[in-house]
Amino acid sequence: MMRTRPLKVALLGCGVVGSEVARIMTTHADDLTARIGAPVELAGVAVRRPDRVREGIAPELVTTDATALVKRGDIDVVVEVIGGIEPARTLITTAFEHGASVVSANKALLAQDGAALHAAADEHGKDLYYEAAVAGAIPLIRPLRESLAGDKINRVMGIVNGTTNFILDKMDSTGAGYQEALDEATALGYAEADPTADVEGFDAAAKAAILAGIAFHTRVRLDDVYREGMTEVTAADFASAKEMGCTIKLLAICERAADGASVTARVHPAMIPLSHPLASVRGAYNAVFVESDAAGQLMFYGPGAGGSPTASAVLGDLVAVCRNRIGGATGPGESAYAALPVSPMGDVVTRYHISLDVADKPGVLAQVATVFAEHGVSIDTVRQSGKDGEASLVVVTHRASDAALTGTVEALRKLDTVRGVASIMRVEGE
């Protein structure tokens, strides 16, 4: 039986995503009503600049007083798409206190204070949903915490930032340098005027923290995630990758240790084989590769940003939360029962590609190999080329810990025959 009283929705933020959420709520109103079992009504929109014309939104719904809006008491669901830490954190907790459930796209806040927000939601018997916080339109959080709830997830590895993937894809396909590819991304609107959050890996690190927490039933904060940007990736790195049958992606990697006793979360550029599904992800698209005991290997692919894709994820959460309200129930909350320790980057074991500038004379390779052996790092392949007294030496290792590799590189720098370390890059996906 259809409920006639509408569920009231407060929208915090009406930028690219918020305006698209409002548009879909209006244009798809009948479908949403049928899917939810009750009408949904946009009851208020909090903005910073009220004088701006917002097509399809009645002026009387617009307010600059977001606090008063979430305190009204008749609001069923608050949709938060303003981003940042404050005032978003206070507004969300205030919404719970006054009887509303929350749908958020705020990755930074969830990565930093997700545990506290979940606790506040639980205290007041309300929902906190955030599908849009990680990979835009790609259904990912719900499959991890619901569809795979009976499985054991061992690894989540993916491309979770469209800007960086666009830049690296351009460097790979055209031979462009980093700055040239960034300039094109900016001109096309893929990169912000200040791209630091994207290219230095902050955006991906926040998403990695959220994914690791859900996948491993462990609280993982942003500070637990190792982060390395991609601004030092060069055309020469791509040339080396191609010689190995690889390409380069900025990856978010969350994995369970082999003994199952700890987890790690990290973001950094890495070479991956062209045969790996993530290697074929082009342009500004996102993709996440999940490995679990029972389901095996799964891949989720699609647009990871933009107004319409992100709004799609927000509306999916809105439908779920509204159904819960009608049924007098709540959906899955935080699952942190495993409480596994988060290991430091030094414990991470992977393969490495190291490019050295060395003197072109007899005995250099033997010296370098000795340093690797002394630090317990096994060499897989070596390639040397050079002339006129200078040479390039490329070493690809077998799997080794980050700490062992760091010690190896420090020792290599002390050799008289090593002029410099041109690049170090991890090799993943094998």
C-alpha positions as semicolon CSV with decimal commas, in nm:
position;residue;x (nm);y (nm);z (nm)
1;M;0,000;0,000;0,000
2;M;0,138;0,340;-0,102
3;R;0,208;0,585;0,179
4;T;0,068;0,930;0,098
5;R;0,267;1,150;0,336
6;P;0,583;1,254;0,157
7;L;0,928;1,192;0,295
8;K;1,101;1,527;0,331
9;V;1,457;1,574;0,207
10;A;1,697;1,857;0,298
11;L;1,978;1,921;0,052
12;L;2,302;2,070;0,185
13;G;2,489;2,214;-0,112
14;C;2,366;2,292;-0,459
15;G;2,675;2,291;-0,676
16;V;2,744;2,052;-0,963
17;V;2,628;1,745;-0,771
18;G;2,360;1,903;-0,554
19;S;2,183;2,071;-0,845
20;E;2,180;1,740;-1,032
21;V;2,033;1,562;-0,728
22;A;1,754;1,822;-0,714
23;R;1,691;1,790;-1,088
24;I;1,660;1,410;-1,076
25;M;1,433;1,427;-0,772
26;T;1,201;1,649;-0,976
27;T;1,214;1,485;-1,317
28;H;1,200;1,127;-1,181
29;A;0,954;1,201;-0,902
30;D;0,695;0,944;-1,012
31;D;0,952;0,668;-1,051
32;L;1,109;0,748;-0,715
33;T;0,767;0,738;-0,552
34;A;0,696;0,395;-0,701
35;R;1,035;0,257;-0,599
36;I;1,026;0,394;-0,245
37;G;0,659;0,342;-0,169
38;A;0,601;0,707;-0,081
39;P;0,655;1,048;-0,242
40;V;0,979;1,235;-0,170
41;E;0,970;1,609;-0,131
42;L;1,261;1,852;-0,150
43;A;1,191;2,051;0,167
44;G;1,490;2,287;0,170
45;V;1,822;2,362;0,004
46;A;2,110;2,517;0,201
47;V;2,356;2,724;-0,003
48;R;2,622;2,988;0,051
49;R;2,510;3,223;-0,229
50;P;2,130;3,252;-0,225
51;D;2,107;3,508;-0,505
52;R;2,224;3,266;-0,774
53;V;1,946;3,143;-1,002
54;R;1,892;2,769;-0,959
55;E;1,677;2,625;-1,234
56;G;1,399;2,398;-1,114
57;I;1,435;2,492;-0,746
58;A;1,169;2,718;-0,595
59;P;1,331;3,028;-0,440
60;E;1,142;2,980;-0,114
61;L;1,326;2,649;-0,058
62;V;1,668;2,816;-0,063
63;T;1,832;2,917;0,265
64;T;2,174;3,010;0,395
65;D;2,096;2,873;0,740
66;A;2,192;2,508;0,705
67;T;2,178;2,453;1,081
68;A;1,818;2,567;1,107
69;L;1,728;2,345;0,811
70;V;1,865;2,024;0,968
71;K;1,709;2,115;1,306
72;R;1,355;2,146;1,171
73;G;1,246;1,811;1,309
74;D;1,025;1,721;1,011
75;I;1,317;1,632;0,784
76;D;1,345;1,260;0,709
77;V;1,672;1,257;0,513
78;V;1,958;1,507;0,487
79;V;2,168;1,487;0,170
80;E;2,511;1,639;0,233
81;V;2,715;1,732;-0,075
82;I;2,903;2,040;0,050
83;G;3,227;1,852;0,121
84;G;3,507;1,938;0,362
85;I;3,526;1,873;0,735
86;E;3,334;2,164;0,885
87;P;3,054;2,262;0,887
88;A;2,964;1,926;0,731
89;R;3,055;1,723;1,041
90;T;2,846;1,937;1,276
91;L;2,554;1,948;1,034
92;I;2,548;1,570;0,997
93;T;2,558;1,502;1,370
94;T;2,291;1,769;1,425
95;A;2,074;1,599;1,163
96;F;2,096;1,270;1,354
97;E;2,009;1,444;1,679
98;H;1,695;1,591;1,523
99;G;1,566;1,269;1,371
100;A;1,704;1,262;1,017
101;S;1,907;0,997;0,840
102;V;2,197;1,114;0,623
103;V;2,324;1,048;0,272
104;S;2,672;1,193;0,213
105;A;2,929;1,214;-0,064
106;N;3,196;1,350;0,171
107;K;3,501;1,124;0,137
108;A;3,736;1,350;0,334
109;L;3,508;1,362;0,637
110;L;3,427;0,991;0,628
111;A;3,795;0,898;0,600
112;Q;3,881;1,119;0,896
113;D;3,580;1,078;1,126
114;G;3,378;0,787;0,989
115;A;3,379;0,599;1,320
116;A;3,238;0,898;1,512
117;L;2,971;0,959;1,248
118;H;2,864;0,595;1,252
119;A;2,849;0,606;1,632
120;A;2,626;0,913;1,618
121;A;2,398;0,745;1,363
122;D;2,373;0,432;1,580
123;E;2,304;0,634;1,894
124;H;2,001;0,795;1,733
125;G;1,888;0,490;1,533
126;K;1,946;0,653;1,195
127;D;2,113;0,561;0,866
128;L;2,444;0,690;0,728
129;Y;2,490;0,601;0,360
130;Y;2,777;0,722;0,139
131;E;2,800;0,531;-0,189
132;A;2,891;0,851;-0,374
133;A;3,197;0,914;-0,156
134;V;3,426;0,663;-0,327
135;A;3,369;0,598;-0,696
136;G;3,092;0,818;-0,833
137;A;2,825;0,617;-1,010
138;I;3,003;0,284;-0,961
139;P;2,814;0,062;-0,713
140;L;3,097;-0,037;-0,481
141;I;3,028;0,030;-0,114
142;R;2,697;-0,155;-0,112
143;P;2,845;-0,466;-0,281
144;L;3,134;-0,466;-0,033
145;R;2,927;-0,431;0,280
146;E;2,615;-0,620;0,171
147;S;2,663;-0,847;-0,132
148;L;3,003;-0,972;-0,010
149;A;2,915;-0,964;0,361
150;G;2,942;-1,344;0,379
151;D;3,277;-1,360;0,203
152;K;3,635;-1,282;0,308
153;I;3,786;-0,998;0,108
154;N;4,163;-1,016;0,071
155;R;4,244;-0,729;-0,161
156;V;4,087;-0,419;-0,309
157;M;4,295;-0,248;-0,577
158;G;4,175;0,023;-0,807
159;I;4,182;0,348;-0,994
160;V;3,966;0,579;-0,785
161;N;4,056;0,921;-0,925
162;G;3,956;1,014;-1,279
163;T;4,185;1,318;-1,306
164;T;4,501;1,121;-1,242
165;N;4,393;0,839;-1,470
166;F;4,326;1,086;-1,752
167;I;4,673;1,239;-1,710
168;L;4,856;0,906;-1,696
169;D;4,654;0,771;-1,988
170;K;4,755;1,073;-2,199
171;M;5,120;1,028;-2,105
172;D;5,098;0,663;-2,202
173;S;4,907;0,698;-2,528
174;T;5,066;1,017;-2,667
175;G;5,410;1,032;-2,505
176;A;5,323;1,366;-2,345
177;G;5,504;1,486;-2,036
178;Y;5,329;1,527;-1,702
179;Q;5,276;1,904;-1,728
180;E;5,146;1,884;-2,085
181;A;4,895;1,614;-1,987
182;L;4,789;1,811;-1,677
183;D;4,732;2,124;-1,888
184;E;4,502;1,927;-2,118
185;A;4,314;1,780;-1,822
186;T;4,264;2,132;-1,685
187;A;4,146;2,268;-2,019
188;L;3,889;1,989;-2,047
189;G;3,762;2,043;-1,694
190;Y;3,895;1,714;-1,553
191;A;4,147;1,888;-1,325
192;E;4,080;2,168;-1,078
193;A;4,269;2,496;-1,093
194;D;4,462;2,358;-0,795
195;P;4,499;1,986;-0,871
196;T;4,698;1,903;-0,557
197;A;4,431;1,685;-0,394
198;D;4,419;1,467;-0,704
199;V;4,777;1,447;-0,830
200;E;4,934;1,414;-0,484
201;G;4,699;1,129;-0,398
202;F;4,501;1,291;-0,114
203;D;4,166;1,221;-0,281
204;A;4,254;0,858;-0,351
205;A;4,392;0,810;0,001
206;A;4,061;0,917;0,157
207;K;3,879;0,668;-0,062
208;A;4,131;0,396;0,024
209;A;4,066;0,450;0,395
210;I;3,691;0,407;0,343
211;L;3,731;0,097;0,126
212;A;3,979;-0,070;0,362
213;G;3,753;-0,012;0,660
214;I;3,456;-0,175;0,489
215;A;3,649;-0,459;0,325
216;F;3,839;-0,568;0,635
217;H;3,586;-0,478;0,910
218;T;3,854;-0,259;1,066
219;R;3,871;0,111;1,139
220;V;4,114;0,266;0,894
221;R;4,169;0,642;0,910
222;L;4,321;0,870;0,652
223;D;4,640;0,891;0,860
224;D;4,679;0,513;0,827
225;V;4,704;0,531;0,447
226;Y;5,048;0,559;0,286
227;R;5,030;0,823;0,015
228;E;5,260;0,901;-0,277
229;G;5,164;1,136;-0,561
230;M;5,228;1,099;-0,934
231;T;5,395;1,429;-1,019
232;E;5,736;1,263;-1,056
233;V;5,621;1,010;-1,317
234;T;5,801;1,076;-1,645
235;A;5,785;0,974;-2,009
236;A;6,098;0,766;-1,941
237;D;5,904;0,570;-1,678
238;F;5,637;0,491;-1,935
239;A;5,904;0,382;-2,183
240;S;6,045;0,143;-1,923
241;A;5,697;0,018;-1,843
242;K;5,628;-0,058;-2,208
243;E;5,951;-0,256;-2,234
244;M;5,815;-0,474;-1,951
245;G;5,471;-0,507;-2,111
246;C;5,321;-0,274;-1,850
247;T;5,157;0,065;-1,811
248;I;5,146;0,301;-1,511
249;K;4,842;0,383;-1,299
250;L;4,789;0,566;-0,971
251;L;4,647;0,287;-0,757
252;A;4,468;0,267;-0,426
253;I;4,558;-0,070;-0,275
254;C;4,403;-0,219;0,038
255;E;4,512;-0,570;0,128
256;R;4,509;-0,825;0,403
257;A;4,848;-0,966;0,509
258;A;4,922;-1,322;0,401
259;D;4,878;-1,444;0,759
260;G;4,552;-1,249;0,793
261;A;4,677;-1,074;1,107
262;S;4,699;-0,719;0,972
263;V;4,601;-0,496;0,681
264;T;4,762;-0,220;0,477
265;A;4,625;0,070;0,276
266;R;4,832;0,270;0,030
267;V;4,814;0,500;-0,271
268;H;5,100;0,536;-0,518
269;P;5,189;0,508;-0,888
270;A;5,263;0,153;-0,999
271;M;5,342;-0,044;-1,310
272;I;5,078;-0,304;-1,392
273;P;5,089;-0,564;-1,673
274;L;4,889;-0,483;-1,984
275;S;4,711;-0,814;-1,929
276;H;4,558;-0,691;-1,604
277;P;4,199;-0,557;-1,635
278;L;4,294;-0,225;-1,474
279;A;4,550;-0,155;-1,747
280;S;4,275;-0,099;-2,003
281;V;4,090;0,165;-1,797
282;R;4,122;0,479;-2,007
283;G;4,052;0,849;-1,975
284;A;3,879;0,975;-1,662
285;Y;3,714;0,643;-1,580
286;N;3,750;0,457;-1,250
287;A;3,772;0,085;-1,184
288;V;3,816;-0,124;-0,871
289;F;3,938;-0,484;-0,865
290;V;3,826;-0,695;-0,567
291;E;3,970;-1,032;-0,469
292;S;3,788;-1,254;-0,218
293;D;3,795;-1,614;-0,102
294;A;3,462;-1,734;-0,239
295;A;3,367;-1,489;-0,515
296;G;3,718;-1,479;-0,658
297;Q;3,801;-1,177;-0,872
298;L;3,546;-0,902;-0,936
299;M;3,584;-0,573;-1,118
300;F;3,366;-0,262;-1,088
301;Y;3,403;-0,007;-1,369
302;G;3,247;0,324;-1,469
303;P;3,256;0,704;-1,442
304;G;3,394;0,796;-1,103
305;A;3,311;1,167;-1,088
306;G;3,092;1,440;-1,235
307;G;2,751;1,577;-1,149
308;S;2,527;1,314;-1,304
309;P;2,727;1,003;-1,209
310;T;2,772;1,117;-0,849
311;A;2,407;1,220;-0,825
312;S;2,311;0,872;-0,943
313;A;2,490;0,721;-0,644
314;V;2,334;0,978;-0,408
315;L;1,984;0,898;-0,536
316;G;2,046;0,525;-0,497
317;D;2,130;0,583;-0,133
318;L;1,832;0,814;-0,094
319;V;1,595;0,542;-0,217
320;A;1,748;0,287;0,022
321;V;1,733;0,521;0,322
322;C;1,374;0,624;0,246
323;R;1,268;0,259;0,223
324;N;1,428;0,201;0,562
325;R;1,237;0,497;0,708
326;I;0,906;0,357;0,586
327;G;0,990;0,012;0,721
328;G;1,105;0,146;1,057
329;A;1,447;-0,010;1,014
330;T;1,805;0,092;0,945
331;G;2,055;-0,047;0,700
332;P;2,409;-0,174;0,768
333;G;2,616;0,043;0,996
334;E;2,985;0,033;1,071
335;S;3,139;-0,314;1,092
336;A;3,472;-0,290;1,274
337;Y;3,462;-0,610;1,477
338;A;3,788;-0,747;1,329
339;A;3,990;-0,450;1,462
340;L;4,299;-0,561;1,272
341;P;4,616;-0,354;1,309
342;V;4,715;-0,140;1,010
343;S;5,075;-0,221;0,920
344;P;5,320;0,052;0,814
345;M;5,439;0,083;0,457
346;G;5,774;-0,071;0,548
347;D;5,602;-0,408;0,594
348;V;5,441;-0,406;0,249
349;V;5,583;-0,668;0,014
350;T;5,578;-0,615;-0,362
351;R;5,803;-0,605;-0,669
352;Y;6,009;-0,301;-0,766
353;H;6,145;-0,142;-1,083
354;I;6,460;0,061;-1,010
355;S;6,641;0,272;-1,270
356;L;7,000;0,371;-1,185
357;D;7,246;0,604;-1,357
358;V;7,584;0,434;-1,325
359;A;7,940;0,453;-1,454
360;D;7,991;0,248;-1,771
361;K;8,281;0,032;-1,663
362;P;8,350;-0,328;-1,561
363;G;8,234;-0,446;-1,219
364;V;7,943;-0,206;-1,175
365;L;7,676;-0,472;-1,214
366;A;7,855;-0,696;-0,964
367;Q;7,867;-0,413;-0,708
368;V;7,500;-0,337;-0,751
369;A;7,401;-0,703;-0,729
370;T;7,603;-0,741;-0,409
371;V;7,414;-0,452;-0,244
372;F;7,080;-0,611;-0,333
373;A;7,195;-0,947;-0,194
374;E;7,323;-0,793;0,129
375;H;6,978;-0,645;0,194
376;G;6,791;-0,965;0,114
377;V;6,635;-0,835;-0,209
378;S;6,633;-1,090;-0,490
379;I;6,681;-0,965;-0,847
380;D;6,448;-1,089;-1,120
381;T;6,590;-0,913;-1,428
382;V;6,862;-0,660;-1,512
383;R;6,898;-0,446;-1,823
384;Q;7,202;-0,226;-1,891
385;S;7,273;0,020;-2,169
386;G;7,515;0,309;-2,213
387;K;7,813;0,469;-2,380
388;D;8,084;0,734;-2,331
389;G;8,142;0,633;-1,970
390;E;7,780;0,664;-1,854
391;A;7,513;0,394;-1,842
392;S;7,160;0,319;-1,732
393;L;7,095;0,011;-1,524
394;V;6,737;-0,111;-1,478
395;V;6,673;-0,368;-1,205
396;V;6,343;-0,548;-1,151
397;T;6,322;-0,733;-0,821
398;H;6,129;-1,029;-0,696
399;R;5,890;-0,950;-0,412
400;A;6,054;-0,764;-0,124
401;S;5,946;-0,548;0,166
402;D;5,942;-0,172;0,133
403;A;6,183;-0,149;0,426
404;A;6,433;-0,383;0,259
405;L;6,411;-0,191;-0,067
406;T;6,461;0,141;0,113
407;G;6,776;0,010;0,279
408;T;6,900;-0,119;-0,056
409;V;6,854;0,216;-0,227
410;E;7,029;0,402;0,055
411;A;7,327;0,169;0,017
412;L;7,327;0,206;-0,363
413;R;7,350;0,584;-0,333
414;K;7,677;0,543;-0,142
415;L;7,850;0,354;-0,425
416;D;8,099;0,563;-0,621
417;T;7,985;0,396;-0,941
418;V;7,619;0,492;-0,894
419;R;7,563;0,847;-1,020
420;G;7,202;0,860;-0,910
421;V;6,870;0,680;-0,870
422;A;6,659;0,791;-1,165
423;S;6,333;0,632;-1,054
424;I;6,179;0,373;-0,826
425;M;5,837;0,230;-0,901
426;R;5,639;-0,057;-0,757
427;V;5,510;-0,335;-0,983
428;E;5,159;-0,456;-0,894
429;G;4,888;-0,678;-1,031
430;E;5,083;-0,997;-1,086
